[in-house]
Amino acid sequence: MLKNIKPFIYLLVLCGIVLSLLSCNRKSDPKTLKIGLSMDTLKEERWQKDRDIFMATVKSMGGEIIVQAAQGDDATQISQCENLITQGVDVLVIIPHNGEAMALAVKKAHEAGIPVLAYDRLIMNCDLDIYISFDNVKVGELQATEIVKLVPEGNYVYIGGAPTDNNALLFRQGAMNILQPLIKRGDINLVFDQFSDDWSASVAQKHMENALTKNDNNIDAVIAANDATAGGAVQALSEQGLVGKVPISGQDADIAGCMRIVEGTQSMTVYKSISAIATESAKVAMIMAEGRVVLTNNTVNNNKIDVPSLLLTPVAVTKDNMKEIVIKDGYHKLEDVYKNVPKNQWQN
Ligand code: GAL
């Protein structure tokens, strides 16, 4: 009797081995996960780096990545998101041009069962799944702190970013955390305070021209929200022979901003590691695509919910730590930043 059963048992064991081999094989050859990245713009230098590092990370993890950029147009960005949804992405990653308008894209993605990650800029009034950015209030605080060190009292100009970008509001909030007590004390007089549509350098230049005209060139310090707007303001200052005489902030460590810093026409920038945010976001997107839970260290309220968030740390950069921060991190090359500076004055 036992003798007859033996071949049957052998057959069962064999079947088990074949089945487990098949299932192992299935595990090592999963469906390729598809990530969609919808970008506002590629205009500022940083966004090209964001895109390149994000794409490379997804690919290195075996994922497929589709990127679309909307050139600052809300209707285009919505329809590009719809297109990514139709292409069956597993996760939609959005860098919104307009944080309010893109709530619609989140709704559409959710209707198709696709989770959404907001990259760098928050999407407001919706059930956003996750937000990855920097501590943006801190960015504004770093800008104002650095300028106040140089100009503790006098006439201040604030040139903000795009009012449609929640970050621009947070940068201003951070700057005002530092300036407000000094304004109240009467040390600082905020003589001009405007946002710049679409972070436009030419809008910022016009703002600076207006501020100078209205105050008979009596401006002691400028807080510009990023390097693009700083570039516009520096242009206006140079037309009045004031360049290098009026301290001015920036953000992004754009090559142009870093060059101005070592040349003495811009006082500081804020370095935000693009490599960190792009790599982290790509990894999180892949985890979400697998349907796994992402652990976050923070929440940020978007006027509807507390969005689970990961916030990275920004760093203030001046002439003194340019090499230690921006160059050491491989963001720019020493010879590019110091291109217009005599070699004996390069930072050692
Ligand atoms: C902000 C971003 C900044 C800057 C700006 C203009 O949202 O946080 O780093 O690049 O947009 O694109």
mmCIF file of C-alpha atoms and ligand atoms in Angstrom:
data_model
loop_
_atom_site.group_PDB
_atom_site.id
_atom_site.type_symbol
_atom_site.label_atom_id
_atom_site.label_comp_id
_atom_site.label_asym_id
_atom_site.label_seq_id
_atom_site.Cartn_x
_atom_site.Cartn_y
_atom_site.Cartn_z
ATOM 1 C CA MET A 1 0.000 0.000 0.000
ATOM 2 C CA LEU A 2 2.741 2.469 1.107
ATOM 3 C CA LYS A 3 4.698 1.513 -1.931
ATOM 4 C CA ASN A 4 1.830 2.671 -4.142
ATOM 5 C CA ILE A 5 1.531 6.006 -2.383
ATOM 6 C CA LYS A 6 5.233 6.948 -2.788
ATOM 7 C CA PRO A 7 5.098 7.956 -6.480
ATOM 8 C CA PHE A 8 1.999 10.012 -5.676
ATOM 9 C CA ILE A 9 3.883 11.868 -2.904
ATOM 10 C CA TYR A 10 6.841 12.425 -5.239
ATOM 11 C CA LEU A 11 4.421 13.910 -7.753
ATOM 12 C CA LEU A 12 2.929 16.258 -5.125
ATOM 13 C CA VAL A 13 6.390 17.427 -4.008
ATOM 14 C CA LEU A 14 7.405 18.003 -7.616
ATOM 15 C CA CYS A 15 4.237 20.025 -8.261
ATOM 16 C CA GLY A 16 4.986 22.077 -5.127
ATOM 17 C CA ILE A 17 8.514 22.845 -6.332
ATOM 18 C CA VAL A 18 7.271 23.844 -9.780
ATOM 19 C CA LEU A 19 4.544 26.049 -8.290
ATOM 20 C CA SER A 20 6.910 27.776 -5.900
ATOM 21 C CA LEU A 21 9.441 28.290 -8.700
ATOM 22 C CA LEU A 22 6.682 29.842 -10.802
ATOM 23 C CA SER A 23 5.622 32.164 -8.006
ATOM 24 C CA CYS A 24 9.268 33.102 -7.307
ATOM 25 C CA ASN A 25 9.640 33.865 -10.935
ATOM 26 C CA ARG A 26 6.541 36.081 -10.808
ATOM 27 C CA LYS A 27 8.015 37.980 -7.845
ATOM 28 C CA SER A 28 11.319 38.699 -9.604
ATOM 29 C CA ASP A 29 9.515 39.872 -12.731
ATOM 30 C CA PRO A 30 6.844 42.256 -11.462
ATOM 31 C CA LYS A 31 4.726 44.491 -13.675
ATOM 32 C CA THR A 32 6.766 47.559 -14.552
ATOM 33 C CA LEU A 33 5.538 50.384 -12.328
ATOM 34 C CA LYS A 34 4.721 53.588 -14.146
ATOM 35 C CA ILE A 35 5.209 57.050 -12.607
ATOM 36 C CA GLY A 36 3.801 60.227 -14.176
ATOM 37 C CA LEU A 37 5.527 63.547 -13.432
ATOM 38 C CA SER A 38 3.551 66.695 -14.234
ATOM 39 C CA MET A 39 5.711 69.826 -14.022
ATOM 40 C CA ASP A 40 4.709 73.482 -13.998
ATOM 41 C CA THR A 41 7.757 74.657 -15.904
ATOM 42 C CA LEU A 42 11.360 73.974 -16.831
ATOM 43 C CA LYS A 43 12.172 77.692 -16.911
ATOM 44 C CA GLU A 44 14.248 77.998 -13.744
ATOM 45 C CA GLU A 45 17.485 76.057 -13.805
ATOM 46 C CA ARG A 46 16.548 73.965 -10.759
ATOM 47 C CA TRP A 47 13.586 72.246 -12.412
ATOM 48 C CA GLN A 48 15.754 70.688 -15.105
ATOM 49 C CA LYS A 49 17.884 69.124 -12.377
ATOM 50 C CA ASP A 50 14.752 67.997 -10.504
ATOM 51 C CA ARG A 51 13.489 66.298 -13.642
ATOM 52 C CA ASP A 52 16.773 64.611 -14.547
ATOM 53 C CA ILE A 53 17.465 63.211 -11.061
ATOM 54 C CA PHE A 54 13.837 62.132 -10.559
ATOM 55 C CA MET A 55 13.811 60.284 -13.899
ATOM 56 C CA ALA A 56 17.165 58.609 -13.273
ATOM 57 C CA THR A 57 16.061 57.395 -9.825
ATOM 58 C CA VAL A 58 12.776 55.905 -11.049
ATOM 59 C CA LYS A 59 14.612 54.154 -13.887
ATOM 60 C CA SER A 60 17.313 52.847 -11.546
ATOM 61 C CA MET A 61 14.528 51.256 -9.472
ATOM 62 C CA GLY A 62 13.136 49.515 -12.548
ATOM 63 C CA GLY A 63 10.205 51.885 -13.030
ATOM 64 C CA GLU A 64 8.940 53.642 -16.120
ATOM 65 C CA ILE A 65 8.657 57.429 -16.058
ATOM 66 C CA ILE A 66 6.631 59.836 -18.211
ATOM 67 C CA VAL A 67 7.269 63.572 -17.794
ATOM 68 C CA GLN A 68 5.206 66.483 -19.054
ATOM 69 C CA ALA A 69 5.808 70.220 -18.470
ATOM 70 C CA ALA A 70 2.979 72.754 -18.755
ATOM 71 C CA GLN A 71 4.931 75.990 -19.351
ATOM 72 C CA GLY A 72 3.080 77.817 -16.622
ATOM 73 C CA ASP A 73 -0.412 77.199 -17.949
ATOM 74 C CA ASP A 74 -3.096 75.717 -15.679
ATOM 75 C CA ALA A 75 -5.358 74.332 -18.424
ATOM 76 C CA THR A 76 -2.346 72.660 -20.064
ATOM 77 C CA GLN A 77 -1.233 71.162 -16.750
ATOM 78 C CA ILE A 78 -4.720 69.748 -16.054
ATOM 79 C CA SER A 79 -4.956 68.172 -19.489
ATOM 80 C CA GLN A 80 -1.416 66.761 -19.206
ATOM 81 C CA CYS A 81 -2.432 65.161 -15.898
ATOM 82 C CA GLU A 82 -5.546 63.702 -17.553
ATOM 83 C CA ASN A 83 -3.298 62.325 -20.246
ATOM 84 C CA LEU A 84 -0.979 60.702 -17.670
ATOM 85 C CA ILE A 85 -4.018 59.202 -15.931
ATOM 86 C CA THR A 86 -5.216 57.770 -19.258
ATOM 87 C CA GLN A 87 -1.770 56.292 -19.862
ATOM 88 C CA GLY A 88 -2.319 54.263 -16.677
ATOM 89 C CA VAL A 89 0.343 55.672 -14.371
ATOM 90 C CA ASP A 90 0.450 54.004 -10.952
ATOM 91 C CA VAL A 91 1.280 57.274 -9.169
ATOM 92 C CA LEU A 92 0.909 60.884 -10.281
ATOM 93 C CA VAL A 93 3.592 63.325 -9.094
ATOM 94 C CA ILE A 94 2.671 66.983 -9.521
ATOM 95 C CA ILE A 95 4.690 70.201 -9.293
ATOM 96 C CA PRO A 96 1.715 72.570 -9.551
ATOM 97 C CA HIS A 97 1.838 75.892 -11.339
ATOM 98 C CA ASN A 98 -1.201 76.870 -9.338
ATOM 99 C CA GLY A 99 -1.715 75.140 -6.004
ATOM 100 C CA GLU A 100 -5.463 75.827 -5.963
ATOM 101 C CA ALA A 101 -6.205 74.925 -9.579
ATOM 102 C CA MET A 102 -4.462 71.563 -9.419
ATOM 103 C CA ALA A 103 -6.900 70.229 -6.804
ATOM 104 C CA LEU A 104 -8.951 69.196 -9.854
ATOM 105 C CA ALA A 105 -6.125 66.989 -11.128
ATOM 106 C CA VAL A 106 -5.924 65.298 -7.714
ATOM 107 C CA LYS A 107 -9.676 64.636 -7.821
ATOM 108 C CA LYS A 108 -9.426 63.129 -11.316
ATOM 109 C CA ALA A 109 -6.481 60.936 -10.346
ATOM 110 C CA HIS A 110 -8.345 59.666 -7.285
ATOM 111 C CA GLU A 111 -11.408 58.852 -9.401
ATOM 112 C CA ALA A 112 -9.090 56.592 -11.408
ATOM 113 C CA GLY A 113 -7.655 55.082 -8.192
ATOM 114 C CA ILE A 114 -4.270 56.792 -8.606
ATOM 115 C CA PRO A 115 -2.517 58.349 -5.573
ATOM 116 C CA VAL A 116 -0.928 61.793 -5.902
ATOM 117 C CA LEU A 117 2.357 63.139 -4.541
ATOM 118 C CA ALA A 118 2.827 66.945 -4.516
ATOM 119 C CA TYR A 119 6.462 67.729 -5.248
ATOM 120 C CA ASP A 120 8.002 70.868 -3.719
ATOM 121 C CA ARG A 121 4.753 72.884 -3.923
ATOM 122 C CA LEU A 122 1.599 72.063 -1.980
ATOM 123 C CA ILE A 123 -1.755 71.422 -3.685
ATOM 124 C CA MET A 124 -4.525 73.101 -1.738
ATOM 125 C CA ASN A 125 -8.085 72.104 -0.744
ATOM 126 C CA CYS A 126 -7.955 68.454 -1.729
ATOM 127 C CA ASP A 127 -7.279 64.972 -0.344
ATOM 128 C CA LEU A 128 -3.649 64.989 -1.390
ATOM 129 C CA ASP A 129 -1.854 61.752 -0.472
ATOM 130 C CA ILE A 130 1.620 63.079 0.278
ATOM 131 C CA TYR A 131 3.710 66.243 0.068
ATOM 132 C CA ILE A 132 7.509 66.323 -0.197
ATOM 133 C CA SER A 133 9.263 69.662 0.058
ATOM 134 C CA PHE A 134 11.604 71.768 2.155
ATOM 135 C CA ASP A 135 10.794 73.752 5.263
ATOM 136 C CA ASN A 136 9.684 76.736 3.226
ATOM 137 C CA VAL A 137 8.952 79.060 6.155
ATOM 138 C CA LYS A 138 12.553 78.426 7.184
ATOM 139 C CA VAL A 139 13.690 79.488 3.675
ATOM 140 C CA GLY A 140 12.129 82.934 4.220
ATOM 141 C CA GLU A 141 13.599 83.136 7.709
ATOM 142 C CA LEU A 142 17.088 82.368 6.388
ATOM 143 C CA GLN A 143 16.742 85.073 3.717
ATOM 144 C CA ALA A 144 15.631 87.775 6.155
ATOM 145 C CA THR A 145 18.099 86.752 8.886
ATOM 146 C CA GLU A 146 21.056 87.064 6.523
ATOM 147 C CA ILE A 147 19.956 90.473 5.194
ATOM 148 C CA VAL A 148 19.134 91.824 8.674
ATOM 149 C CA LYS A 149 22.685 90.864 9.767
ATOM 150 C CA LEU A 150 23.996 93.185 7.046
ATOM 151 C CA VAL A 151 21.331 95.919 7.380
ATOM 152 C CA PRO A 152 19.806 96.016 10.882
ATOM 153 C CA GLU A 153 17.789 99.138 10.088
ATOM 154 C CA GLY A 154 16.570 101.122 7.098
ATOM 155 C CA ASN A 155 14.238 100.967 4.114
ATOM 156 C CA TYR A 156 13.430 97.415 3.039
ATOM 157 C CA VAL A 157 11.922 96.098 -0.200
ATOM 158 C CA TYR A 158 10.234 92.686 -0.384
ATOM 159 C CA ILE A 159 10.012 91.117 -3.838
ATOM 160 C CA GLY A 160 8.051 87.900 -3.591
ATOM 161 C CA GLY A 161 7.403 85.004 -5.948
ATOM 162 C CA ALA A 162 4.255 83.869 -7.755
ATOM 163 C CA PRO A 163 1.106 84.426 -5.663
ATOM 164 C CA THR A 164 -0.351 81.225 -7.170
ATOM 165 C CA ASP A 165 2.508 79.202 -5.625
ATOM 166 C CA ASN A 166 1.917 78.331 -1.964
ATOM 167 C CA ASN A 167 5.686 78.353 -1.440
ATOM 168 C CA ALA A 168 5.819 82.066 -2.263
ATOM 169 C CA LEU A 169 3.368 82.707 0.593
ATOM 170 C CA LEU A 170 5.446 80.578 2.975
ATOM 171 C CA PHE A 171 8.704 82.304 1.976
ATOM 172 C CA ARG A 172 7.103 85.676 2.703
ATOM 173 C CA GLN A 173 5.673 84.396 5.988
ATOM 174 C CA GLY A 174 9.151 83.268 7.055
ATOM 175 C CA ALA A 175 10.752 86.585 6.089
ATOM 176 C CA MET A 176 8.068 88.477 8.017
ATOM 177 C CA ASN A 177 8.681 86.305 11.116
ATOM 178 C CA ILE A 178 12.107 87.962 11.247
ATOM 179 C CA LEU A 179 11.194 91.458 9.954
ATOM 180 C CA GLN A 180 7.942 92.080 11.849
ATOM 181 C CA PRO A 181 9.469 92.695 15.327
ATOM 182 C CA LEU A 182 12.010 95.078 13.751
ATOM 183 C CA ILE A 183 9.268 96.870 11.811
ATOM 184 C CA LYS A 184 7.282 97.213 15.042
ATOM 185 C CA ARG A 185 10.326 98.628 16.813
ATOM 186 C CA GLY A 186 10.698 101.191 14.037
ATOM 187 C CA ASP A 187 14.118 99.921 12.953
ATOM 188 C CA ILE A 188 12.919 98.679 9.591
ATOM 189 C CA ASN A 189 10.584 100.450 7.232
ATOM 190 C CA LEU A 190 8.993 98.100 4.676
ATOM 191 C CA VAL A 191 8.576 100.560 1.803
ATOM 192 C CA PHE A 192 7.625 98.066 -0.925
ATOM 193 C CA ASP A 193 6.040 94.607 -0.740
ATOM 194 C CA GLN A 194 4.831 92.834 -3.892
ATOM 195 C CA PHE A 195 4.611 89.357 -5.399
ATOM 196 C CA SER A 196 5.952 88.658 -8.916
ATOM 197 C CA ASP A 197 3.635 86.742 -11.263
ATOM 198 C CA ASP A 198 5.151 83.463 -12.429
ATOM 199 C CA TRP A 199 8.401 84.215 -10.608
ATOM 200 C CA SER A 200 9.242 86.456 -13.541
ATOM 201 C CA ALA A 201 12.615 88.235 -13.483
ATOM 202 C CA SER A 202 11.259 91.060 -15.645
ATOM 203 C CA VAL A 203 8.281 91.606 -13.312
ATOM 204 C CA ALA A 204 10.734 91.690 -10.390
ATOM 205 C CA GLN A 205 12.876 94.207 -12.257
ATOM 206 C CA LYS A 206 9.839 96.484 -12.746
ATOM 207 C CA HIS A 207 8.994 96.147 -9.039
ATOM 208 C CA MET A 208 12.531 97.187 -8.104
ATOM 209 C CA GLU A 209 12.413 100.139 -10.527
ATOM 210 C CA ASN A 210 9.135 101.288 -8.954
ATOM 211 C CA ALA A 211 10.479 100.880 -5.438
ATOM 212 C CA LEU A 212 13.572 102.941 -6.304
ATOM 213 C CA THR A 213 11.576 105.692 -8.040
ATOM 214 C CA LYS A 214 9.009 105.994 -5.240
ATOM 215 C CA ASN A 215 11.748 106.271 -2.614
ATOM 216 C CA ASP A 216 14.246 108.482 -4.481
ATOM 217 C CA ASN A 217 16.641 105.526 -4.582
ATOM 218 C CA ASN A 218 16.577 105.464 -0.793
ATOM 219 C CA ILE A 219 16.588 101.676 -0.448
ATOM 220 C CA ASP A 220 18.857 99.951 2.052
ATOM 221 C CA ALA A 221 18.051 96.256 1.555
ATOM 222 C CA VAL A 222 16.063 93.901 -0.668
ATOM 223 C CA ILE A 223 14.614 90.499 0.097
ATOM 224 C CA ALA A 224 14.024 88.739 -3.208
ATOM 225 C CA ALA A 225 12.306 85.370 -2.956
ATOM 226 C CA ASN A 226 14.554 83.464 -5.378
ATOM 227 C CA ASP A 227 17.535 83.903 -7.659
ATOM 228 C CA ALA A 228 15.396 84.658 -10.727
ATOM 229 C CA THR A 229 13.612 87.583 -9.033
ATOM 230 C CA ALA A 230 16.935 88.664 -7.467
ATOM 231 C CA GLY A 231 18.417 88.761 -10.983
ATOM 232 C CA GLY A 232 15.677 91.160 -12.115
ATOM 233 C CA ALA A 233 16.103 93.377 -9.066
ATOM 234 C CA VAL A 234 19.908 93.447 -9.462
ATOM 235 C CA GLN A 235 19.404 94.653 -13.025
ATOM 236 C CA ALA A 236 17.276 97.571 -11.761
ATOM 237 C CA LEU A 237 19.819 98.356 -9.020
ATOM 238 C CA SER A 238 22.666 98.377 -11.525
ATOM 239 C CA GLU A 239 20.803 100.885 -13.728
ATOM 240 C CA GLN A 240 20.904 103.265 -10.753
ATOM 241 C CA GLY A 241 24.548 102.553 -9.912
ATOM 242 C CA LEU A 242 23.478 100.772 -6.720
ATOM 243 C CA VAL A 243 24.517 97.234 -7.515
ATOM 244 C CA GLY A 244 26.688 95.722 -4.788
ATOM 245 C CA LYS A 245 25.698 98.550 -2.441
ATOM 246 C CA VAL A 246 22.237 97.280 -1.504
ATOM 247 C CA PRO A 247 22.232 93.792 0.086
ATOM 248 C CA ILE A 248 19.834 91.387 -1.605
ATOM 249 C CA SER A 249 18.792 87.773 -0.996
ATOM 250 C CA GLY A 250 17.876 84.944 -3.343
ATOM 251 C CA GLN A 251 17.128 81.208 -3.351
ATOM 252 C CA ASP A 252 17.908 78.083 -5.408
ATOM 253 C CA ALA A 253 21.694 78.431 -5.796
ATOM 254 C CA ASP A 254 21.214 78.969 -9.540
ATOM 255 C CA ILE A 255 24.554 79.335 -11.280
ATOM 256 C CA ALA A 256 23.741 83.016 -12.011
ATOM 257 C CA GLY A 257 22.875 83.611 -8.332
ATOM 258 C CA CYS A 258 26.039 81.874 -7.095
ATOM 259 C CA MET A 259 28.182 83.890 -9.532
ATOM 260 C CA ARG A 260 26.608 87.143 -8.309
ATOM 261 C CA ILE A 261 27.365 86.135 -4.720
ATOM 262 C CA VAL A 262 31.079 85.568 -5.282
ATOM 263 C CA GLU A 263 31.205 88.713 -7.465
ATOM 264 C CA GLY A 264 29.585 90.754 -4.669
ATOM 265 C CA THR A 265 26.308 91.771 -6.362
ATOM 266 C CA GLN A 266 24.035 89.418 -4.358
ATOM 267 C CA SER A 267 24.405 88.747 -0.635
ATOM 268 C CA MET A 268 23.029 85.243 -0.218
ATOM 269 C CA THR A 269 21.024 82.411 -1.710
ATOM 270 C CA VAL A 270 19.285 79.430 -0.141
ATOM 271 C CA TYR A 271 20.572 76.007 -1.117
ATOM 272 C CA LYS A 272 17.987 73.260 -1.243
ATOM 273 C CA SER A 273 19.465 69.926 -2.239
ATOM 274 C CA ILE A 274 17.691 69.047 -5.468
ATOM 275 C CA SER A 275 19.366 65.700 -5.406
ATOM 276 C CA ALA A 276 17.756 64.992 -1.995
ATOM 277 C CA ILE A 277 14.208 66.042 -2.910
ATOM 278 C CA ALA A 278 14.273 64.385 -6.342
ATOM 279 C CA THR A 279 15.728 61.107 -5.083
ATOM 280 C CA GLU A 280 13.455 60.968 -2.043
ATOM 281 C CA SER A 281 10.336 61.770 -4.080
ATOM 282 C CA ALA A 282 11.149 59.181 -6.728
ATOM 283 C CA LYS A 283 11.692 56.499 -4.067
ATOM 284 C CA VAL A 284 8.436 57.419 -2.294
ATOM 285 C CA ALA A 285 6.546 57.397 -5.606
ATOM 286 C CA MET A 286 7.825 53.876 -6.310
ATOM 287 C CA ILE A 287 6.808 52.699 -2.819
ATOM 288 C CA MET A 288 3.321 54.178 -3.358
ATOM 289 C CA ALA A 289 3.129 52.532 -6.782
ATOM 290 C CA GLU A 290 3.734 49.177 -5.103
ATOM 291 C CA GLY A 291 0.805 49.954 -2.816
ATOM 292 C CA ARG A 292 3.050 50.066 0.247
ATOM 293 C CA VAL A 293 2.700 52.547 3.106
ATOM 294 C CA VAL A 294 5.061 55.541 3.234
ATOM 295 C CA LEU A 295 6.313 56.737 6.625
ATOM 296 C CA THR A 296 6.345 60.534 6.997
ATOM 297 C CA ASN A 297 7.730 62.814 9.712
ATOM 298 C CA ASN A 298 5.330 65.738 9.411
ATOM 299 C CA THR A 299 1.947 67.027 8.288
ATOM 300 C CA VAL A 300 1.105 70.267 6.467
ATOM 301 C CA ASN A 301 -2.442 71.592 6.317
ATOM 302 C CA ASN A 302 -3.724 72.371 2.824
ATOM 303 C CA ASN A 303 -6.953 74.046 4.028
ATOM 304 C CA LYS A 304 -8.776 70.715 3.774
ATOM 305 C CA ILE A 305 -6.649 68.037 5.433
ATOM 306 C CA ASP A 306 -3.347 67.584 7.252
ATOM 307 C CA VAL A 307 -1.280 66.177 4.415
ATOM 308 C CA PRO A 308 1.366 63.587 5.421
ATOM 309 C CA SER A 309 4.616 65.349 4.541
ATOM 310 C CA LEU A 310 8.359 64.982 4.313
ATOM 311 C CA LEU A 311 10.165 68.310 4.771
ATOM 312 C CA LEU A 312 13.872 68.665 4.023
ATOM 313 C CA THR A 313 16.198 71.313 5.442
ATOM 314 C CA PRO A 314 17.300 74.420 3.486
ATOM 315 C CA VAL A 315 20.719 76.041 4.043
ATOM 316 C CA ALA A 316 21.771 79.709 3.767
ATOM 317 C CA VAL A 317 24.710 80.279 1.407
ATOM 318 C CA THR A 318 26.955 83.344 1.308
ATOM 319 C CA LYS A 319 30.393 84.042 -0.148
ATOM 320 C CA ASP A 320 31.876 82.433 2.982
ATOM 321 C CA ASN A 321 30.361 78.959 2.672
ATOM 322 C CA MET A 322 29.819 78.758 -1.111
ATOM 323 C CA LYS A 323 32.576 76.183 -1.492
ATOM 324 C CA GLU A 324 31.681 74.201 1.596
ATOM 325 C CA ILE A 325 27.990 73.858 0.636
ATOM 326 C CA VAL A 326 27.238 74.311 -3.060
ATOM 327 C CA ILE A 327 30.531 73.167 -4.566
ATOM 328 C CA LYS A 328 31.271 70.363 -2.119
ATOM 329 C CA ASP A 329 27.803 68.941 -2.773
ATOM 330 C CA GLY A 330 28.621 68.843 -6.499
ATOM 331 C CA TYR A 331 25.810 71.256 -7.389
ATOM 332 C CA HIS A 332 28.133 73.561 -9.364
ATOM 333 C CA LYS A 333 31.791 73.471 -10.305
ATOM 334 C CA LEU A 334 34.232 75.838 -8.583
ATOM 335 C CA GLU A 335 35.513 77.156 -11.929
ATOM 336 C CA ASP A 336 31.958 77.921 -13.128
ATOM 337 C CA VAL A 337 30.935 79.837 -9.997
ATOM 338 C CA TYR A 338 34.212 81.832 -9.869
ATOM 339 C CA LYS A 339 34.483 82.286 -13.643
ATOM 340 C CA ASN A 340 34.520 86.110 -13.441
ATOM 341 C CA VAL A 341 36.607 86.371 -10.272
ATOM 342 C CA PRO A 342 40.450 86.607 -10.366
ATOM 343 C CA LYS A 343 41.868 83.228 -9.347
ATOM 344 C CA ASN A 344 43.741 84.586 -6.325
ATOM 345 C CA GLN A 345 40.363 85.546 -4.835
ATOM 346 C CA TRP A 346 38.756 82.100 -5.182
ATOM 347 C CA GLN A 347 37.651 80.582 -1.918
ATOM 348 C CA ASN A 348 40.168 78.045 -0.638
HETATM 349 C C1 GAL B 1 9.202 77.635 -5.872
HETATM 350 C C2 GAL B 1 10.388 76.813 -5.505
HETATM 351 C C3 GAL B 1 11.623 77.616 -5.616
HETATM 352 C C4 GAL B 1 11.719 78.340 -6.961
HETATM 353 C C5 GAL B 1 10.393 78.879 -7.460
HETATM 354 C C6 GAL B 1 10.389 79.267 -8.919
HETATM 355 O O1 GAL B 1 8.037 76.923 -5.699
HETATM 356 O O2 GAL B 1 10.262 76.319 -4.188
HETATM 357 O O3 GAL B 1 12.736 76.802 -5.389
HETATM 358 O O4 GAL B 1 12.308 77.545 -7.905
HETATM 359 O O5 GAL B 1 9.335 78.014 -7.220
HETATM 360 O O6 GAL B 1 10.289 78.192 -9.769
#
